[in-house]
XYZ file of C-alpha atoms in Angstrom:
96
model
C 41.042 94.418 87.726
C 43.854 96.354 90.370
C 45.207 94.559 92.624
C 43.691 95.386 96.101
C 46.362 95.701 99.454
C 45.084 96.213 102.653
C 47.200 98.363 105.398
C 47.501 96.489 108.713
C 45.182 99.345 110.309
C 42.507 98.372 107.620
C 42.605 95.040 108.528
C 41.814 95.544 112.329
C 39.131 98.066 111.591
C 37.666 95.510 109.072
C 36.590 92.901 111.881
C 34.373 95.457 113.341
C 32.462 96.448 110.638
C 31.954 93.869 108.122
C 31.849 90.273 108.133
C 33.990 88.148 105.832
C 31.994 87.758 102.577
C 31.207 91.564 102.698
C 34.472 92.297 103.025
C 35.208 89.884 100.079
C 32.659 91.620 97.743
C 33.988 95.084 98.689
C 37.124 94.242 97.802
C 35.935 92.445 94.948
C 33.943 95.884 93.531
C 36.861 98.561 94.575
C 39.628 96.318 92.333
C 36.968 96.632 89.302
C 36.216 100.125 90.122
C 39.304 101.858 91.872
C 37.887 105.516 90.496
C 34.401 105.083 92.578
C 34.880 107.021 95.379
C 35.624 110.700 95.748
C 38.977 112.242 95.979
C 39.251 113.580 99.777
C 40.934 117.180 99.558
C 44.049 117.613 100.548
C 44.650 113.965 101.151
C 47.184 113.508 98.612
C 45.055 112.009 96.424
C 43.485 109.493 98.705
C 39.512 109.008 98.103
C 36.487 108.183 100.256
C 33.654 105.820 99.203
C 30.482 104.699 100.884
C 29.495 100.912 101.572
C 26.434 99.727 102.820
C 26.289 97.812 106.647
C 24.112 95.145 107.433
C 21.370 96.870 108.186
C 22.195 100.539 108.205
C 22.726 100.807 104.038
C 24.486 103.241 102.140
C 23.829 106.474 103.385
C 24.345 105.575 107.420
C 27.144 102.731 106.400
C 30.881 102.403 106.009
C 33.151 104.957 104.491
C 36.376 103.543 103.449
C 39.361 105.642 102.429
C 41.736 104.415 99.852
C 44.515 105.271 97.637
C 44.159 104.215 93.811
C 47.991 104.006 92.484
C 46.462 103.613 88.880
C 50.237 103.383 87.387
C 51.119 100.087 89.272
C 47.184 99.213 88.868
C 47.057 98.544 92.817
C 44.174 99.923 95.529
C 45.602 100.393 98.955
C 42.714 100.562 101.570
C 43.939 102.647 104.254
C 41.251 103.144 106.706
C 36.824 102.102 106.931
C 34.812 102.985 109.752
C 31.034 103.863 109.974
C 29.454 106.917 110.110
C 28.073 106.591 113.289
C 32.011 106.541 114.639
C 32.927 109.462 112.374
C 31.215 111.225 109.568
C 34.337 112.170 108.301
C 38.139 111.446 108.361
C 40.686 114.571 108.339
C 43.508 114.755 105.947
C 46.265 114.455 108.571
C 44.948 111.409 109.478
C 45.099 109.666 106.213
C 48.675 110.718 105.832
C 50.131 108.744 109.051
């Protein structure tokens, strides 16, 4: 299991899209599986994965980006927001 950081911006995006306990069992699946989601070109490496959302599922759901620093076995969750707020996040954005 990696040991799972959140950036400050993660953790005041969080609030608005999950509650607590799904935050808990995100966090909980991304530090057993730090390869899940897919590696966002030109990101430096960073990577995207879908969550579901009470009541929207996977497909309409959250999309956190991360950064998997598999050498110090640590995830850093950078950013999560929904798809209905953005269907995707652009590379310069990741890197601020």
């Amino acid at each position: 299991m990696f040991t799972v950081i959140e950036t400050p911006t993660f953790q005041k995006q969080v609030a608005d899209v999950w509650n607590e306990a799904d935050r808990l069992e995100f966090i909980s699946f991304i530090a057993a599986n730090p390869e899940a989601g897919d590696v966002i070109p030109s990101a430096d490496g960073a990577r995207k994965v879908r969550w579901t959302v009470a009541g929207k599922g996977k497909r309409g759901g959250a999309r956190v980006v991360y950064f998997n620093v598999a050498a110090e076995e640590i995830v850093l969750l950078v950013a999560v927001y929904t798809k209905a707020e953005k269907a995707n996040i652009l590379p310069k954005e990741i890197k601020r």
